[in-house]
Short mmCIF file of C-alpha atoms and ligand atoms in Angstrom, two decimals:
data_model
loop_
_atom_site.label_atom_id
_atom_site.label_comp_id
_atom_site.label_asym_id
_atom_site.label_seq_id
_atom_site.Cartn_x
_atom_site.Cartn_y
_atom_site.Cartn_z
CA MET A 1 0.07 -0.07 0.00
CA ALA A 2 1.14 3.47 -0.52
CA SER A 3 2.19 5.54 2.34
CA GLN A 4 -0.40 6.72 4.00
CA ALA A 5 0.77 10.23 3.97
CA ASP A 6 -0.37 10.16 0.51
CA CYS A 7 -3.94 9.63 1.68
CA LYS A 8 -6.22 12.06 3.25
CA GLY A 9 -8.20 9.81 6.00
CA ARG A 10 -6.59 7.97 8.74
CA LEU A 11 -7.34 4.14 9.13
CA PHE A 12 -8.47 3.13 12.72
CA VAL A 13 -8.33 -0.72 13.65
CA ILE A 14 -11.04 -1.64 16.27
CA SER A 15 -10.00 -5.24 17.82
CA GLY A 16 -10.34 -7.14 21.15
CA PRO A 17 -11.50 -10.57 22.11
CA SER A 18 -14.55 -12.15 20.42
CA GLY A 19 -17.71 -11.27 22.28
CA VAL A 20 -16.36 -7.75 23.72
CA GLY A 21 -18.53 -5.79 21.46
CA LYS A 22 -16.59 -4.67 18.74
CA GLY A 23 -19.47 -5.39 16.15
CA THR A 24 -22.15 -3.53 18.55
CA VAL A 25 -19.81 -0.72 19.39
CA VAL A 26 -18.53 0.07 15.89
CA ALA A 27 -22.30 0.17 14.46
CA GLU A 28 -22.72 3.03 16.88
CA VAL A 29 -19.72 5.11 15.92
CA LEU A 30 -20.48 4.76 12.51
CA LYS A 31 -24.04 6.33 13.18
CA ARG A 32 -22.29 9.31 14.83
CA LEU A 33 -19.23 9.69 12.49
CA PRO A 34 -20.35 10.37 8.70
CA ASN A 35 -16.68 10.64 7.82
CA LEU A 36 -16.08 7.48 8.99
CA LYS A 37 -16.29 4.39 6.70
CA ARG A 38 -15.99 0.73 7.40
CA ALA A 39 -13.74 -1.34 5.22
CA VAL A 40 -15.34 -4.66 5.44
CA THR A 41 -13.42 -7.81 5.89
CA TYR A 42 -13.97 -11.09 3.85
CA THR A 43 -14.55 -14.52 5.39
CA THR A 44 -15.39 -18.04 4.36
CA ARG A 45 -17.31 -18.33 7.38
CA LYS A 46 -21.34 -18.71 7.19
CA PRO A 47 -23.24 -15.76 8.18
CA ARG A 48 -24.95 -15.57 11.18
CA GLN A 49 -28.49 -14.88 11.68
CA GLY A 50 -29.00 -11.12 11.12
CA GLU A 51 -25.60 -10.91 9.40
CA GLU A 52 -25.81 -9.00 6.09
CA GLN A 53 -23.69 -9.67 3.02
CA GLY A 54 -21.22 -6.67 2.40
CA LYS A 55 -22.31 -5.00 5.79
CA ASP A 56 -20.79 -7.31 8.41
CA TYR A 57 -18.73 -9.31 6.06
CA HIS A 58 -18.08 -10.09 2.56
CA PHE A 59 -19.09 -13.76 2.53
CA VAL A 60 -17.16 -15.47 0.05
CA THR A 61 -16.49 -19.43 -0.84
CA ARG A 62 -13.19 -20.82 -0.17
CA GLU A 63 -12.58 -20.75 -4.02
CA GLU A 64 -13.18 -16.90 -3.92
CA PHE A 65 -11.18 -16.44 -1.32
CA GLU A 66 -8.11 -18.14 -2.48
CA ARG A 67 -8.57 -16.33 -5.71
CA LEU A 68 -8.43 -13.07 -3.90
CA LYS A 69 -5.44 -13.94 -1.85
CA GLU A 70 -3.52 -14.86 -5.07
CA GLN A 71 -4.32 -11.54 -6.51
CA GLY A 72 -2.91 -9.80 -3.22
CA ALA A 73 -6.09 -8.46 -2.29
CA PHE A 74 -5.62 -8.72 1.25
CA LEU A 75 -3.66 -6.55 3.68
CA GLU A 76 -3.45 -9.41 5.88
CA TRP A 77 -5.26 -12.69 6.04
CA ALA A 78 -5.54 -15.47 8.61
CA GLU A 79 -7.10 -19.01 9.05
CA VAL A 80 -9.02 -19.10 12.53
CA TYR A 81 -10.54 -22.30 13.11
CA GLY A 82 -11.18 -23.54 9.65
CA ASN A 83 -12.36 -20.34 8.37
CA PHE A 84 -10.59 -17.77 6.47
CA TYR A 85 -10.50 -14.03 7.28
CA GLY A 86 -9.00 -11.32 5.09
CA SER A 87 -8.90 -7.45 5.41
CA PRO A 88 -9.38 -5.77 1.66
CA ARG A 89 -6.47 -3.75 0.77
CA ASP A 90 -8.47 -1.76 -2.10
CA GLU A 91 -11.28 -0.92 0.14
CA VAL A 92 -9.14 0.73 2.66
CA GLU A 93 -7.15 2.62 -0.04
CA GLN A 94 -10.21 3.88 -1.76
CA ILE A 95 -11.89 5.06 1.61
CA LEU A 96 -8.43 6.86 2.80
CA SER A 97 -7.85 8.59 -0.73
CA SER A 98 -11.39 9.59 -0.62
CA GLY A 99 -10.50 11.81 2.37
CA HIS A 100 -12.69 9.53 4.92
CA ASP A 101 -11.42 7.97 7.83
CA ALA A 102 -11.51 4.25 7.47
CA VAL A 103 -12.10 1.34 10.12
CA LEU A 104 -11.45 -2.38 10.10
CA VAL A 105 -13.06 -4.65 12.67
CA LEU A 106 -10.24 -7.35 13.22
CA ASP A 107 -9.14 -10.12 15.74
CA VAL A 108 -6.16 -9.29 17.76
CA GLN A 109 -3.65 -11.25 15.38
CA GLY A 110 -5.33 -9.36 12.50
CA ALA A 111 -4.80 -5.91 14.14
CA LEU A 112 -1.03 -6.56 14.97
CA ALA A 113 -0.48 -8.05 11.20
CA VAL A 114 -2.10 -4.59 10.11
CA LYS A 115 -0.05 -2.31 12.38
CA ARG A 116 3.18 -4.14 10.99
CA GLN A 117 2.21 -3.50 7.58
CA ILE A 118 0.73 0.29 7.93
CA PRO A 119 2.48 1.67 10.90
CA GLU A 120 0.25 4.65 10.74
CA ALA A 121 -2.78 2.74 11.55
CA VAL A 122 -4.29 3.56 14.79
CA LEU A 123 -4.83 0.39 16.68
CA ILE A 124 -7.71 0.59 19.49
CA PHE A 125 -8.09 -2.35 21.89
CA LEU A 126 -11.80 -2.97 23.19
CA LYS A 127 -11.35 -4.32 26.87
CA PRO A 128 -14.29 -6.31 28.83
CA PRO A 129 -14.88 -5.31 32.23
CA SER A 130 -13.87 -8.94 33.15
CA LEU A 131 -13.54 -12.46 31.68
CA GLU A 132 -16.47 -13.40 33.52
CA GLU A 133 -18.38 -10.67 31.93
CA LEU A 134 -16.88 -11.76 28.35
CA ARG A 135 -18.24 -15.36 28.96
CA ARG A 136 -21.97 -13.92 29.69
CA ARG A 137 -21.63 -11.63 26.59
CA LEU A 138 -20.65 -14.78 24.49
CA GLU A 139 -23.65 -16.69 26.08
CA ALA A 140 -26.11 -14.11 25.45
CA ARG A 141 -25.05 -13.56 21.74
CA GLY A 142 -26.27 -17.00 21.36
CA THR A 143 -24.30 -17.45 18.43
CA ASP A 144 -21.83 -20.11 19.66
CA PRO A 145 -22.31 -23.63 21.22
CA PRO A 146 -20.40 -24.09 24.56
CA GLU A 147 -17.31 -25.77 23.27
CA VAL A 148 -16.77 -22.76 21.13
CA ILE A 149 -17.24 -20.02 23.82
CA GLU A 150 -14.62 -21.97 25.93
CA ARG A 151 -12.23 -21.78 22.97
CA ARG A 152 -12.94 -18.12 22.65
CA LEU A 153 -12.42 -17.56 26.22
CA ALA A 154 -8.85 -19.68 26.26
CA LYS A 155 -7.89 -17.43 23.18
CA ALA A 156 -9.20 -14.08 25.23
CA GLN A 157 -6.23 -14.41 27.76
CA TRP A 158 -3.49 -14.25 25.09
CA GLU A 159 -5.43 -11.64 23.26
CA MET A 160 -5.59 -9.61 26.55
CA GLU A 161 -2.24 -9.71 27.06
CA GLN A 162 -1.42 -7.99 23.61
CA ALA A 163 -3.40 -5.01 24.63
CA SER A 164 0.01 -3.08 25.58
CA GLU A 165 0.79 -3.43 21.74
CA PHE A 166 -2.34 -1.14 20.92
CA ASP A 167 -2.14 2.69 20.54
CA HIS A 168 -5.49 3.07 22.84
CA ILE A 169 -7.23 0.81 25.25
CA VAL A 170 -11.04 1.50 25.47
CA LEU A 171 -13.20 -0.02 28.06
CA ASN A 172 -16.59 -1.47 27.04
CA ASP A 173 -18.59 -1.78 30.45
CA ARG A 174 -21.38 0.68 29.59
CA LEU A 175 -22.05 0.77 25.84
CA GLU A 176 -22.60 4.32 25.82
CA ASP A 177 -19.50 5.36 27.28
CA ALA A 178 -17.46 3.25 25.20
CA VAL A 179 -19.02 4.39 21.84
CA GLU A 180 -18.41 8.00 23.36
CA GLU A 181 -15.01 7.50 23.90
CA LEU A 182 -14.38 6.30 20.68
CA VAL A 183 -15.85 8.72 18.68
CA LYS A 184 -13.84 11.61 20.73
CA LEU A 185 -10.62 9.53 20.07
CA ILE A 186 -11.36 9.13 16.33
CA GLU A 187 -12.53 12.64 15.93
CA LYS A 188 -9.27 13.86 17.49
CA GLY A 189 -7.37 11.59 14.89
CA GLY A 190 -6.23 8.97 17.31
P1 ADP B 1 -17.85 -9.14 18.97
O1 ADP B 1 -18.05 -8.03 17.72
O2 ADP B 1 -16.54 -7.98 19.50
O3 ADP B 1 -17.44 -10.38 18.75
P2 ADP B 1 -20.46 -8.32 19.35
O4 ADP B 1 -20.84 -6.75 19.00
O5 ADP B 1 -21.10 -9.57 18.99
O6 ADP B 1 -18.75 -8.81 19.84
O7 ADP B 1 -21.03 -8.42 21.16
C1 ADP B 1 -21.23 -9.44 21.73
C2 ADP B 1 -22.55 -9.39 22.60
O8 ADP B 1 -22.31 -8.71 23.91
C3 ADP B 1 -23.66 -9.07 21.80
O9 ADP B 1 -24.99 -9.65 22.21
C4 ADP B 1 -23.86 -7.52 22.21
O10 ADP B 1 -25.24 -7.22 22.14
C5 ADP B 1 -23.21 -7.47 23.59
N1 ADP B 1 -22.73 -6.13 24.01
C6 ADP B 1 -21.75 -5.39 23.30
N2 ADP B 1 -21.28 -4.44 24.05
C7 ADP B 1 -22.16 -4.56 25.20
C8 ADP B 1 -22.06 -3.73 26.58
N3 ADP B 1 -21.05 -2.40 26.63
N4 ADP B 1 -22.61 -4.24 27.74
C9 ADP B 1 -23.49 -5.16 27.70
N5 ADP B 1 -23.54 -6.16 26.50
C10 ADP B 1 -22.75 -5.74 25.36
#
């Protein structure tokens, strides 16, 4: 990717353990910041109920994902428990060069990989009040069977240890407070 100095907007990466509330918080932040556009991740996983093609993810087949990967379409990509995820290089560049700020919602390893490629990216770690509360949220979301929840929680321990690598840590206790803090952070440019 071209140096971010060529682009007008800034790239924000929102990350944190599964179930902390990334999708929920970012949806609210996008409503408040018309200059901020979401670059949508590609995935080979199946859509969950209520998820929209092109909005939550670009849902693609394994073959399409491979083709995009070969074309160099991803800033970073990873396989997570048998599903592939990739961050769209073009979409990020288009958003930034049109003068908007871009936001990517990524897991922790993806966020750190983007930072290695684009050091100017502003990495924000969304932190749960506790691992118990993270468990409650994963259970309340109702999208995962118990063994998947356990796997996500085990991974969350490592993910929490990476928080110090991020530019900012935002606590998602009360949703409204987390949204407000993120809006302010993005408005002042990270
Ligand atoms: P992620 O995108 O990080 O995996 P989600 O946005 O799917 O997380 O949120 C996980 C669950 O937690 C959802 O059911 C969501 O409604 C809930 N949630 C998100 N933020 C909060 C919050 N601040 N307080 C309580 N529940 C929350």
